[in-house]
């Protein structure tokens, strides 16, 4: 066992610079060295969530980072989660529980009052783990927001934790981005930045040598690694900014064509990753009805704003286009998509719209309630075991359930299938069910049979493939970071003060 103890913050020059990947890779690499390590992100803005074993909602990135570290995801790993409900407002989730909707101005005013919550959660983690890896958000040099910072260098300074800044060279201007980040910082925050990492580099790192030396001469901050661009490295996306084609989604040679409607407020879209994981399945995002084509399966995914995205779907003509699909095409709605497929939606909570007609394709009705359901669930569907999570305000009742849930949260049937009995339309509130290998195979076999196609599942384990991705990312960091420098940074963190 290692004696390494301490902490490290990973910031980025921009969103999607690679902070989450670096933290995930560090979690796995340190865990492989026998370090008990935990991730931490004080404030996350994301529509992809993870539900902990105790029913708390946190950002999906922190849940996945915990899995990479080999530890149980916990609400302290992401004490504040913001779930955008419009361009200007977000649902605010504190310690796993929603506390209301605030616009940007109101939330900025409220942030100083949340600092104690953030610090207490971090202290609990640091007392329980050898190393805590803190992830920043956006850029630490958002000078218009520094007075209310919860998640970047204010936190590093308050916790006595050193920070490194990741720059994305793929976008160009990485030296200006790194230099500009520290140049904009006030002196007290600048002192927390101890290292740079350059990410997504294509080419010979030797070409960067003069620039790295000049950058260090100008800032006094060394670059401790240059991470190369890697194709095919997949981790759960944190939000729609990082939404690209799903896992391995390459239509070449695919037997089954899956079209996923990309709602404006799409959430928990990682549900389709396990479909794209199958080599014989091609998954593509669709934003216009003309893009539907003649798919074998259409997925209406989750959304943070069911009524608003249902209006968008109708305004674009998706309702008519979906109704005009071949009878052999399977349609699946998950959570918000399931609610849309039902007969009615009564929403006085999320949108305040009241009674709204659904698409009427499933014998199901939804009523929104103030209390949010956030639960990990287990059960059976298509006579196969499934596991996933529920996260919704809408309670949907159905006359034709097809999923049986039976776990510590109780026993119930849920979901709906088409009333006509042809089984071509399905709805469920259970996220993540396709990660169950047996169920995924059975569902896709049935999709293919309706289309008269010969489909053969890969027989591979999605969970094992995810673990392999964690190891691949850790291998990458181990090969391209100065590990002596990284461990020195971690151990330089101020020890946490334990209280009795």
GROMACS .gro file of C-alpha atoms in nm:
model
  500
    1UNK     CA    1   0.000   0.000   0.000
    2UNK     CA    2   0.119   0.349  -0.081
    3UNK     CA    3   0.174   0.623   0.174
    4UNK     CA    4   0.059   0.892  -0.070
    5UNK     CA    5  -0.187   1.133   0.087
    6UNK     CA    6  -0.317   1.474  -0.012
    7UNK     CA    7  -0.515   1.632  -0.290
    8UNK     CA    8  -0.498   1.795  -0.631
    9UNK     CA    9  -0.731   2.024  -0.825
   10UNK     CA   10  -0.764   1.987  -1.202
   11UNK     CA   11  -0.884   2.302  -1.380
   12UNK     CA   12  -0.912   2.373  -1.751
   13UNK     CA   13  -0.873   2.672  -1.977
   14UNK     CA   14  -1.221   2.603  -2.117
   15UNK     CA   15  -1.513   2.366  -2.081
   16UNK     CA   16  -1.437   2.030  -2.248
   17UNK     CA   17  -1.061   2.088  -2.221
   18UNK     CA   18  -1.028   1.745  -2.064
   19UNK     CA   19  -1.065   1.803  -1.690
   20UNK     CA   20  -1.306   1.514  -1.639
   21UNK     CA   21  -1.089   1.272  -1.834
   22UNK     CA   22  -0.775   1.370  -1.648
   23UNK     CA   23  -0.949   1.324  -1.312
   24UNK     CA   24  -1.098   0.992  -1.423
   25UNK     CA   25  -0.761   0.867  -1.543
   26UNK     CA   26  -0.589   0.981  -1.225
   27UNK     CA   27  -0.856   0.806  -1.017
   28UNK     CA   28  -0.790   0.475  -1.191
   29UNK     CA   29  -0.410   0.514  -1.200
   30UNK     CA   30  -0.389   0.596  -0.829
   31UNK     CA   31  -0.633   0.320  -0.738
   32UNK     CA   32  -0.411   0.072  -0.924
   33UNK     CA   33  -0.125   0.187  -0.699
   34UNK     CA   34  -0.324   0.104  -0.387
   35UNK     CA   35  -0.431   0.461  -0.312
   36UNK     CA   36  -0.782   0.505  -0.175
   37UNK     CA   37  -0.889   0.795  -0.395
   38UNK     CA   38  -1.214   0.986  -0.445
   39UNK     CA   39  -1.329   1.248  -0.699
   40UNK     CA   40  -1.485   1.579  -0.601
   41UNK     CA   41  -1.657   1.853  -0.796
   42UNK     CA   42  -1.807   2.123  -0.578
   43UNK     CA   43  -2.052   2.246  -0.840
   44UNK     CA   44  -2.143   2.069  -1.160
   45UNK     CA   45  -2.374   2.197  -1.433
   46UNK     CA   46  -2.497   1.896  -1.624
   47UNK     CA   47  -2.810   1.723  -1.747
   48UNK     CA   48  -2.651   1.381  -1.720
   49UNK     CA   49  -2.697   1.254  -1.368
   50UNK     CA   50  -2.592   0.961  -1.156
   51UNK     CA   51  -2.808   0.827  -0.874
   52UNK     CA   52  -2.618   0.696  -0.574
   53UNK     CA   53  -2.711   0.384  -0.381
   54UNK     CA   54  -2.881   0.602  -0.120
   55UNK     CA   55  -3.092   0.779  -0.383
   56UNK     CA   56  -2.895   1.105  -0.410
   57UNK     CA   57  -2.850   1.278  -0.745
   58UNK     CA   58  -2.499   1.383  -0.848
   59UNK     CA   59  -2.328   1.468  -1.176
   60UNK     CA   60  -2.269   1.163  -1.391
   61UNK     CA   61  -1.900   1.247  -1.432
   62UNK     CA   62  -1.842   1.214  -1.059
   63UNK     CA   63  -2.032   0.886  -1.046
   64UNK     CA   64  -1.817   0.747  -1.327
   65UNK     CA   65  -1.497   0.881  -1.169
   66UNK     CA   66  -1.587   0.700  -0.849
   67UNK     CA   67  -1.634   0.379  -1.047
   68UNK     CA   68  -1.290   0.434  -1.202
   69UNK     CA   69  -1.150   0.472  -0.850
   70UNK     CA   70  -1.322   0.152  -0.741
   71UNK     CA   71  -1.524   0.325  -0.468
   72UNK     CA   72  -1.895   0.377  -0.404
   73UNK     CA   73  -2.029   0.702  -0.557
   74UNK     CA   74  -2.141   0.938  -0.281
   75UNK     CA   75  -2.329   1.266  -0.267
   76UNK     CA   76  -2.029   1.441  -0.107
   77UNK     CA   77  -1.843   1.393  -0.436
   78UNK     CA   78  -2.071   1.652  -0.600
   79UNK     CA   79  -2.253   1.853  -0.332
   80UNK     CA   80  -2.408   2.103  -0.575
   81UNK     CA   81  -2.558   2.006  -0.911
   82UNK     CA   82  -2.717   2.255  -1.150
   83UNK     CA   83  -2.959   2.112  -1.405
   84UNK     CA   84  -3.046   2.375  -1.670
   85UNK     CA   85  -3.419   2.397  -1.734
   86UNK     CA   86  -3.395   2.689  -1.977
   87UNK     CA   87  -3.130   2.923  -2.114
   88UNK     CA   88  -3.141   3.126  -1.792
   89UNK     CA   89  -3.268   2.903  -1.512
   90UNK     CA   90  -3.151   2.582  -1.348
   91UNK     CA   91  -3.281   2.340  -1.094
   92UNK     CA   92  -3.043   2.359  -0.798
   93UNK     CA   93  -2.965   2.025  -0.630
   94UNK     CA   94  -2.782   2.049  -0.296
   95UNK     CA   95  -2.645   1.733  -0.136
   96UNK     CA   96  -2.851   1.524  -0.371
   97UNK     CA   97  -3.187   1.694  -0.314
   98UNK     CA   98  -3.351   1.962  -0.534
   99UNK     CA   99  -3.401   2.290  -0.346
  100UNK     CA  100  -3.560   2.503  -0.620
  101UNK     CA  101  -3.515   2.676  -0.955
  102UNK     CA  102  -3.300   2.989  -0.979
  103UNK     CA  103  -3.194   3.214  -1.262
  104UNK     CA  104  -2.826   3.293  -1.310
  105UNK     CA  105  -2.834   3.622  -1.118
  106UNK     CA  106  -3.017   3.475  -0.820
  107UNK     CA  107  -2.790   3.173  -0.806
  108UNK     CA  108  -2.476   3.387  -0.825
  109UNK     CA  109  -2.604   3.584  -0.526
  110UNK     CA  110  -2.671   3.260  -0.338
  111UNK     CA  111  -2.331   3.100  -0.400
  112UNK     CA  112  -2.138   3.254  -0.106
  113UNK     CA  113  -2.392   3.097   0.127
  114UNK     CA  114  -2.313   2.754  -0.017
  115UNK     CA  115  -1.940   2.769   0.053
  116UNK     CA  116  -1.976   2.607   0.394
  117UNK     CA  117  -2.167   2.317   0.237
  118UNK     CA  118  -1.892   2.268  -0.023
  119UNK     CA  119  -1.608   2.281   0.230
  120UNK     CA  120  -1.783   2.043   0.470
  121UNK     CA  121  -1.837   1.786   0.194
  122UNK     CA  122  -1.474   1.813   0.086
  123UNK     CA  123  -1.351   1.777   0.444
  124UNK     CA  124  -1.559   1.461   0.490
  125UNK     CA  125  -1.408   1.309   0.177
  126UNK     CA  126  -1.054   1.406   0.269
  127UNK     CA  127  -1.097   1.248   0.611
  128UNK     CA  128  -1.224   0.925   0.453
  129UNK     CA  129  -0.980   0.887   0.161
  130UNK     CA  130  -0.604   0.905   0.108
  131UNK     CA  131  -0.633   1.139  -0.190
  132UNK     CA  132  -0.916   1.357  -0.319
  133UNK     CA  133  -0.902   1.484  -0.678
  134UNK     CA  134  -1.093   1.808  -0.721
  135UNK     CA  135  -1.231   1.900  -1.063
  136UNK     CA  136  -1.290   2.261  -1.157
  137UNK     CA  137  -1.561   2.391  -1.389
  138UNK     CA  138  -1.531   2.594  -1.707
  139UNK     CA  139  -1.229   2.821  -1.662
  140UNK     CA  140  -1.083   2.943  -1.332
  141UNK     CA  141  -1.026   3.284  -1.494
  142UNK     CA  142  -1.391   3.386  -1.532
  143UNK     CA  143  -1.310   3.722  -1.376
  144UNK     CA  144  -1.674   3.834  -1.376
  145UNK     CA  145  -1.762   3.546  -1.143
  146UNK     CA  146  -1.464   3.527  -0.907
  147UNK     CA  147  -1.645   3.691  -0.618
  148UNK     CA  148  -1.883   3.395  -0.598
  149UNK     CA  149  -1.650   3.113  -0.699
  150UNK     CA  150  -1.737   2.777  -0.546
  151UNK     CA  151  -1.561   2.530  -0.769
  152UNK     CA  152  -1.228   2.660  -0.896
  153UNK     CA  153  -0.929   2.831  -0.736
  154UNK     CA  154  -1.118   2.983  -0.443
  155UNK     CA  155  -1.173   2.626  -0.332
  156UNK     CA  156  -0.812   2.521  -0.400
  157UNK     CA  157  -0.689   2.812  -0.189
  158UNK     CA  158  -0.940   2.753   0.092
  159UNK     CA  159  -0.859   2.380   0.109
  160UNK     CA  160  -0.482   2.426   0.067
  161UNK     CA  161  -0.478   2.208  -0.244
  162UNK     CA  162  -0.247   2.274  -0.543
  163UNK     CA  163  -0.399   2.305  -0.890
  164UNK     CA  164  -0.295   2.214  -1.240
  165UNK     CA  165  -0.455   2.365  -1.550
  166UNK     CA  166  -0.535   2.157  -1.860
  167UNK     CA  167  -0.522   2.325  -2.201
  168UNK     CA  168  -0.682   2.182  -2.517
  169UNK     CA  169  -0.433   2.214  -2.802
  170UNK     CA  170  -0.682   2.067  -3.052
  171UNK     CA  171  -0.865   2.401  -3.057
  172UNK     CA  172  -0.547   2.599  -3.120
  173UNK     CA  173  -0.396   2.881  -2.916
  174UNK     CA  174  -0.306   2.660  -2.621
  175UNK     CA  175  -0.008   2.870  -2.509
  176UNK     CA  176  -0.215   3.187  -2.511
  177UNK     CA  177  -0.494   3.007  -2.325
  178UNK     CA  178  -0.264   2.879  -2.052
  179UNK     CA  179  -0.072   3.205  -2.018
  180UNK     CA  180  -0.389   3.414  -2.032
  181UNK     CA  181  -0.556   3.202  -1.766
  182UNK     CA  182  -0.289   3.267  -1.504
  183UNK     CA  183  -0.232   3.628  -1.617
  184UNK     CA  184  -0.595   3.715  -1.547
  185UNK     CA  185  -0.594   3.567  -1.199
  186UNK     CA  186  -0.545   3.780  -0.888
  187UNK     CA  187  -0.220   3.706  -0.706
  188UNK     CA  188  -0.378   3.508  -0.422
  189UNK     CA  189  -0.543   3.266  -0.667
  190UNK     CA  190  -0.252   3.252  -0.912
  191UNK     CA  191  -0.031   3.108  -0.640
  192UNK     CA  192  -0.246   2.794  -0.631
  193UNK     CA  193  -0.159   2.702  -0.993
  194UNK     CA  194   0.144   2.476  -0.980
  195UNK     CA  195   0.142   2.294  -1.315
  196UNK     CA  196   0.011   2.280  -1.671
  197UNK     CA  197  -0.099   1.981  -1.881
  198UNK     CA  198  -0.153   2.001  -2.257
  199UNK     CA  199  -0.426   1.774  -2.389
  200UNK     CA  200  -0.529   1.630  -2.730
  201UNK     CA  201  -0.195   1.680  -2.905
  202UNK     CA  202  -0.141   1.537  -3.255
  203UNK     CA  203   0.220   1.506  -3.362
  204UNK     CA  204   0.567   1.495  -3.212
  205UNK     CA  205   0.579   1.641  -2.858
  206UNK     CA  206   0.938   1.749  -2.920
  207UNK     CA  207   0.801   2.027  -3.138
  208UNK     CA  208   0.639   2.177  -2.830
  209UNK     CA  209   0.966   2.196  -2.634
  210UNK     CA  210   1.058   2.560  -2.703
  211UNK     CA  211   0.705   2.676  -2.633
  212UNK     CA  212   0.688   2.485  -2.304
  213UNK     CA  213   1.019   2.632  -2.191
  214UNK     CA  214   0.907   2.985  -2.283
  215UNK     CA  215   0.571   2.935  -2.108
  216UNK     CA  216   0.749   2.828  -1.788
  217UNK     CA  217   0.990   3.120  -1.811
  218UNK     CA  218   0.700   3.363  -1.842
  219UNK     CA  219   0.478   3.212  -1.571
  220UNK     CA  220   0.709   3.014  -1.345
  221UNK     CA  221   0.476   2.717  -1.394
  222UNK     CA  222   0.607   2.390  -1.546
  223UNK     CA  223   0.420   2.166  -1.788
  224UNK     CA  224   0.408   1.817  -1.637
  225UNK     CA  225   0.269   1.634  -1.937
  226UNK     CA  226   0.150   1.638  -2.297
  227UNK     CA  227  -0.139   1.399  -2.357
  228UNK     CA  228  -0.182   1.278  -2.715
  229UNK     CA  229  -0.502   1.269  -2.911
  230UNK     CA  230  -0.655   0.923  -2.881
  231UNK     CA  231  -0.931   0.789  -3.104
  232UNK     CA  232  -1.199   0.562  -2.965
  233UNK     CA  233  -1.149   0.649  -2.600
  234UNK     CA  234  -1.500   0.667  -2.458
  235UNK     CA  235  -1.623   0.794  -2.123
  236UNK     CA  236  -1.974   0.898  -2.026
  237UNK     CA  237  -2.028   1.255  -2.147
  238UNK     CA  238  -2.099   1.510  -1.876
  239UNK     CA  239  -2.329   1.734  -2.077
  240UNK     CA  240  -2.442   1.816  -2.431
  241UNK     CA  241  -2.131   2.028  -2.500
  242UNK     CA  242  -1.942   1.700  -2.516
  243UNK     CA  243  -2.225   1.516  -2.694
  244UNK     CA  244  -2.080   1.347  -2.998
  245UNK     CA  245  -2.158   1.018  -3.164
  246UNK     CA  246  -2.219   0.751  -2.899
  247UNK     CA  247  -1.974   0.480  -2.804
  248UNK     CA  248  -1.819   0.326  -3.116
  249UNK     CA  249  -2.104   0.458  -3.332
  250UNK     CA  250  -1.975   0.365  -3.676
  251UNK     CA  251  -2.252   0.278  -3.919
  252UNK     CA  252  -2.014   0.083  -4.143
  253UNK     CA  253  -2.121  -0.280  -4.136
  254UNK     CA  254  -2.408  -0.217  -3.896
  255UNK     CA  255  -2.712  -0.442  -3.927
  256UNK     CA  256  -2.949  -0.231  -3.717
  257UNK     CA  257  -3.006   0.142  -3.765
  258UNK     CA  258  -3.098   0.337  -3.449
  259UNK     CA  259  -3.215   0.700  -3.472
  260UNK     CA  260  -3.211   0.900  -3.146
  261UNK     CA  261  -3.406   1.225  -3.137
  262UNK     CA  262  -3.179   1.494  -2.998
  263UNK     CA  263  -3.407   1.714  -2.793
  264UNK     CA  264  -3.294   2.070  -2.717
  265UNK     CA  265  -3.294   1.986  -2.345
  266UNK     CA  266  -3.177   1.626  -2.377
  267UNK     CA  267  -3.064   1.461  -2.055
  268UNK     CA  268  -2.911   1.129  -1.954
  269UNK     CA  269  -2.837   1.058  -2.319
  270UNK     CA  270  -2.573   0.805  -2.213
  271UNK     CA  271  -2.863   0.557  -2.215
  272UNK     CA  272  -2.786   0.486  -2.582
  273UNK     CA  273  -2.414   0.422  -2.532
  274UNK     CA  274  -2.473   0.055  -2.460
  275UNK     CA  275  -2.663   0.024  -2.788
  276UNK     CA  276  -2.380   0.178  -2.989
  277UNK     CA  277  -2.139  -0.051  -2.804
  278UNK     CA  278  -2.273  -0.334  -3.021
  279UNK     CA  279  -2.068  -0.351  -3.346
  280UNK     CA  280  -2.377  -0.453  -3.545
  281UNK     CA  281  -2.574  -0.146  -3.429
  282UNK     CA  282  -2.534   0.200  -3.579
  283UNK     CA  283  -2.659   0.487  -3.360
  284UNK     CA  284  -2.711   0.840  -3.492
  285UNK     CA  285  -2.857   1.165  -3.355
  286UNK     CA  286  -3.151   1.319  -3.540
  287UNK     CA  287  -3.258   1.684  -3.511
  288UNK     CA  288  -3.502   1.703  -3.804
  289UNK     CA  289  -3.773   1.462  -3.924
  290UNK     CA  290  -3.606   1.436  -4.266
  291UNK     CA  291  -3.314   1.271  -4.089
  292UNK     CA  292  -3.521   0.981  -3.959
  293UNK     CA  293  -3.509   0.779  -4.277
  294UNK     CA  294  -3.628   0.423  -4.232
  295UNK     CA  295  -3.472   0.318  -3.900
  296UNK     CA  296  -3.514  -0.011  -3.722
  297UNK     CA  297  -3.539   0.159  -3.382
  298UNK     CA  298  -3.622   0.515  -3.280
  299UNK     CA  299  -3.534   0.632  -2.928
  300UNK     CA  300  -3.696   0.932  -2.760
  301UNK     CA  301  -3.448   0.990  -2.474
  302UNK     CA  302  -3.472   1.173  -2.146
  303UNK     CA  303  -3.521   1.548  -2.123
  304UNK     CA  304  -3.512   1.806  -1.846
  305UNK     CA  305  -3.817   1.979  -1.995
  306UNK     CA  306  -4.073   1.725  -2.116
  307UNK     CA  307  -4.349   1.965  -2.217
  308UNK     CA  308  -4.117   2.215  -2.387
  309UNK     CA  309  -3.941   1.942  -2.584
  310UNK     CA  310  -4.274   1.785  -2.676
  311UNK     CA  311  -4.375   2.122  -2.820
  312UNK     CA  312  -4.044   2.133  -3.011
  313UNK     CA  313  -4.104   1.782  -3.143
  314UNK     CA  314  -4.447   1.880  -3.273
  315UNK     CA  315  -4.331   2.212  -3.415
  316UNK     CA  316  -4.064   2.033  -3.617
  317UNK     CA  317  -4.310   1.779  -3.750
  318UNK     CA  318  -4.156   1.483  -3.572
  319UNK     CA  319  -4.497   1.365  -3.452
  320UNK     CA  320  -4.622   1.316  -3.808
  321UNK     CA  321  -4.291   1.168  -3.921
  322UNK     CA  322  -4.285   0.916  -3.637
  323UNK     CA  323  -4.648   0.823  -3.702
  324UNK     CA  324  -4.555   0.758  -4.064
  325UNK     CA  325  -4.276   0.511  -3.987
  326UNK     CA  326  -4.308   0.153  -4.104
  327UNK     CA  327  -4.516  -0.062  -3.863
  328UNK     CA  328  -4.210  -0.285  -3.818
  329UNK     CA  329  -4.006   0.001  -3.669
  330UNK     CA  330  -3.971  -0.014  -3.291
  331UNK     CA  331  -4.012   0.310  -3.094
  332UNK     CA  332  -3.875   0.341  -2.741
  333UNK     CA  333  -3.928   0.632  -2.502
  334UNK     CA  334  -3.710   0.666  -2.193
  335UNK     CA  335  -3.823   0.883  -1.900
  336UNK     CA  336  -3.925   1.215  -2.065
  337UNK     CA  337  -3.955   1.039  -2.400
  338UNK     CA  338  -4.182   0.781  -2.237
  339UNK     CA  339  -4.400   1.056  -2.094
  340UNK     CA  340  -4.437   1.208  -2.441
  341UNK     CA  341  -4.553   0.876  -2.588
  342UNK     CA  342  -4.840   0.854  -2.340
  343UNK     CA  343  -5.190   0.994  -2.363
  344UNK     CA  344  -5.163   1.288  -2.127
  345UNK     CA  345  -4.924   1.496  -1.919
  346UNK     CA  346  -5.039   1.706  -1.623
  347UNK     CA  347  -4.750   1.936  -1.540
  348UNK     CA  348  -4.793   2.208  -1.283
  349UNK     CA  349  -4.438   2.163  -1.154
  350UNK     CA  350  -4.171   2.163  -1.424
  351UNK     CA  351  -4.328   2.380  -1.695
  352UNK     CA  352  -4.644   2.499  -1.519
  353UNK     CA  353  -4.834   2.418  -1.839
  354UNK     CA  354  -5.103   2.209  -1.669
  355UNK     CA  355  -5.284   1.954  -1.884
  356UNK     CA  356  -5.106   1.872  -2.212
  357UNK     CA  357  -5.194   1.605  -2.465
  358UNK     CA  358  -4.925   1.344  -2.523
  359UNK     CA  359  -4.867   1.168  -2.853
  360UNK     CA  360  -5.118   0.902  -2.749
  361UNK     CA  361  -4.918   0.603  -2.867
  362UNK     CA  362  -4.898   0.431  -2.529
  363UNK     CA  363  -5.178   0.368  -2.273
  364UNK     CA  364  -5.007   0.576  -2.007
  365UNK     CA  365  -5.069   0.906  -1.825
  366UNK     CA  366  -4.821   1.127  -1.641
  367UNK     CA  367  -4.873   1.366  -1.352
  368UNK     CA  368  -4.585   1.581  -1.226
  369UNK     CA  369  -4.536   1.610  -0.851
  370UNK     CA  370  -4.306   1.842  -0.653
  371UNK     CA  371  -4.109   1.560  -0.487
  372UNK     CA  372  -3.843   1.420  -0.717
  373UNK     CA  373  -3.789   1.046  -0.747
  374UNK     CA  374  -3.418   0.955  -0.752
  375UNK     CA  375  -3.355   0.585  -0.698
  376UNK     CA  376  -3.125   0.311  -0.823
  377UNK     CA  377  -3.347   0.020  -0.929
  378UNK     CA  378  -3.321  -0.349  -1.015
  379UNK     CA  379  -3.570  -0.586  -1.169
  380UNK     CA  380  -3.658  -0.781  -1.483
  381UNK     CA  381  -3.774  -0.699  -1.833
  382UNK     CA  382  -3.822  -0.932  -2.130
  383UNK     CA  383  -3.750  -1.208  -1.876
  384UNK     CA  384  -3.395  -1.074  -1.826
  385UNK     CA  385  -3.240  -0.899  -1.525
  386UNK     CA  386  -3.203  -0.521  -1.555
  387UNK     CA  387  -3.054  -0.251  -1.335
  388UNK     CA  388  -3.054   0.125  -1.368
  389UNK     CA  389  -3.196   0.432  -1.203
  390UNK     CA  390  -3.507   0.651  -1.199
  391UNK     CA  391  -3.489   1.029  -1.188
  392UNK     CA  392  -3.808   1.222  -1.251
  393UNK     CA  393  -4.082   1.449  -1.118
  394UNK     CA  394  -4.345   1.289  -1.341
  395UNK     CA  395  -4.531   0.984  -1.213
  396UNK     CA  396  -4.654   0.772  -1.502
  397UNK     CA  397  -4.928   0.513  -1.466
  398UNK     CA  398  -4.976   0.251  -1.734
  399UNK     CA  399  -5.228  -0.012  -1.831
  400UNK     CA  400  -4.964  -0.233  -1.998
  401UNK     CA  401  -4.645  -0.246  -1.787
  402UNK     CA  402  -4.354  -0.458  -1.908
  403UNK     CA  403  -4.081  -0.394  -1.647
  404UNK     CA  404  -4.094  -0.544  -1.297
  405UNK     CA  405  -3.885  -0.373  -1.031
  406UNK     CA  406  -3.804  -0.563  -0.714
  407UNK     CA  407  -3.541  -0.423  -0.477
  408UNK     CA  408  -3.494  -0.237  -0.149
  409UNK     CA  409  -3.714   0.046  -0.282
  410UNK     CA  410  -4.009  -0.190  -0.323
  411UNK     CA  411  -4.181  -0.404  -0.582
  412UNK     CA  412  -4.369  -0.247  -0.869
  413UNK     CA  413  -4.443  -0.281  -1.237
  414UNK     CA  414  -4.371   0.008  -1.467
  415UNK     CA  415  -4.335   0.109  -1.831
  416UNK     CA  416  -4.585   0.061  -2.112
  417UNK     CA  417  -4.609  -0.123  -2.442
  418UNK     CA  418  -4.834  -0.043  -2.735
  419UNK     CA  419  -5.201  -0.123  -2.672
  420UNK     CA  420  -5.235  -0.301  -3.004
  421UNK     CA  421  -5.023  -0.586  -2.879
  422UNK     CA  422  -4.763  -0.573  -3.158
  423UNK     CA  423  -4.492  -0.472  -2.909
  424UNK     CA  424  -4.346  -0.213  -3.146
  425UNK     CA  425  -4.375   0.075  -2.899
  426UNK     CA  426  -4.220   0.077  -2.554
  427UNK     CA  427  -4.180   0.327  -2.273
  428UNK     CA  428  -3.994   0.311  -1.944
  429UNK     CA  429  -3.875   0.542  -1.668
  430UNK     CA  430  -3.567   0.325  -1.608
  431UNK     CA  431  -3.240   0.478  -1.727
  432UNK     CA  432  -2.941   0.257  -1.799
  433UNK     CA  433  -3.130  -0.064  -1.869
  434UNK     CA  434  -2.931  -0.136  -2.188
  435UNK     CA  435  -2.616  -0.180  -1.981
  436UNK     CA  436  -2.762  -0.519  -1.881
  437UNK     CA  437  -2.610  -0.744  -2.148
  438UNK     CA  438  -2.882  -1.008  -2.154
  439UNK     CA  439  -3.165  -0.756  -2.178
  440UNK     CA  440  -2.986  -0.555  -2.448
  441UNK     CA  441  -2.945  -0.870  -2.657
  442UNK     CA  442  -3.310  -0.974  -2.613
  443UNK     CA  443  -3.441  -0.627  -2.699
  444UNK     CA  444  -3.226  -0.594  -3.011
  445UNK     CA  445  -3.312  -0.948  -3.120
  446UNK     CA  446  -3.680  -0.848  -3.110
  447UNK     CA  447  -3.612  -0.523  -3.299
  448UNK     CA  448  -3.434  -0.719  -3.571
  449UNK     CA  449  -3.706  -0.985  -3.588
  450UNK     CA  450  -3.973  -0.720  -3.653
  451UNK     CA  451  -3.766  -0.597  -3.946
  452UNK     CA  452  -3.686  -0.943  -4.078
  453UNK     CA  453  -3.314  -0.892  -4.019
  454UNK     CA  454  -3.051  -1.133  -3.896
  455UNK     CA  455  -2.881  -0.974  -3.596
  456UNK     CA  456  -2.616  -1.131  -3.379
  457UNK     CA  457  -2.515  -0.962  -3.053
  458UNK     CA  458  -2.148  -0.925  -2.972
  459UNK     CA  459  -2.175  -1.127  -2.652
  460UNK     CA  460  -1.942  -0.875  -2.487
  461UNK     CA  461  -1.987  -0.723  -2.144
  462UNK     CA  462  -2.060  -0.351  -2.134
  463UNK     CA  463  -1.935  -0.327  -1.775
  464UNK     CA  464  -1.608  -0.495  -1.869
  465UNK     CA  465  -1.570  -0.263  -2.168
  466UNK     CA  466  -1.615   0.040  -1.942
  467UNK     CA  467  -1.350  -0.094  -1.704
  468UNK     CA  468  -1.116  -0.141  -2.001
  469UNK     CA  469  -1.170   0.223  -2.096
  470UNK     CA  470  -1.072   0.331  -1.745
  471UNK     CA  471  -0.753   0.127  -1.768
  472UNK     CA  472  -0.674   0.259  -2.114
  473UNK     CA  473  -0.708   0.616  -1.991
  474UNK     CA  474  -0.490   0.543  -1.686
  475UNK     CA  475  -0.227   0.386  -1.913
  476UNK     CA  476  -0.229   0.703  -2.122
  477UNK     CA  477  -0.172   0.928  -1.822
  478UNK     CA  478   0.095   0.703  -1.677
  479UNK     CA  479   0.284   0.711  -2.006
  480UNK     CA  480   0.265   1.086  -2.070
  481UNK     CA  481   0.262   1.260  -1.729
  482UNK     CA  482   0.559   1.320  -1.504
  483UNK     CA  483   0.438   1.098  -1.221
  484UNK     CA  484   0.705   1.210  -0.980
  485UNK     CA  485   0.585   1.568  -1.026
  486UNK     CA  486   0.218   1.467  -0.998
  487UNK     CA  487   0.271   1.275  -0.674
  488UNK     CA  488   0.476   1.563  -0.537
  489UNK     CA  489   0.189   1.800  -0.610
  490UNK     CA  490  -0.062   1.572  -0.443
  491UNK     CA  491   0.146   1.529  -0.129
  492UNK     CA  492   0.205   1.906  -0.102
  493UNK     CA  493  -0.162   1.964  -0.019
  494UNK     CA  494  -0.231   2.102   0.324
  495UNK     CA  495  -0.350   1.819   0.552
  496UNK     CA  496  -0.716   1.824   0.638
  497UNK     CA  497  -0.795   1.930   0.992
  498UNK     CA  498  -0.987   1.646   1.154
  499UNK     CA  499  -1.240   1.745   1.416
  500UNK     CA  500  -1.361   1.530   1.702
   0.00000   0.00000   0.00000
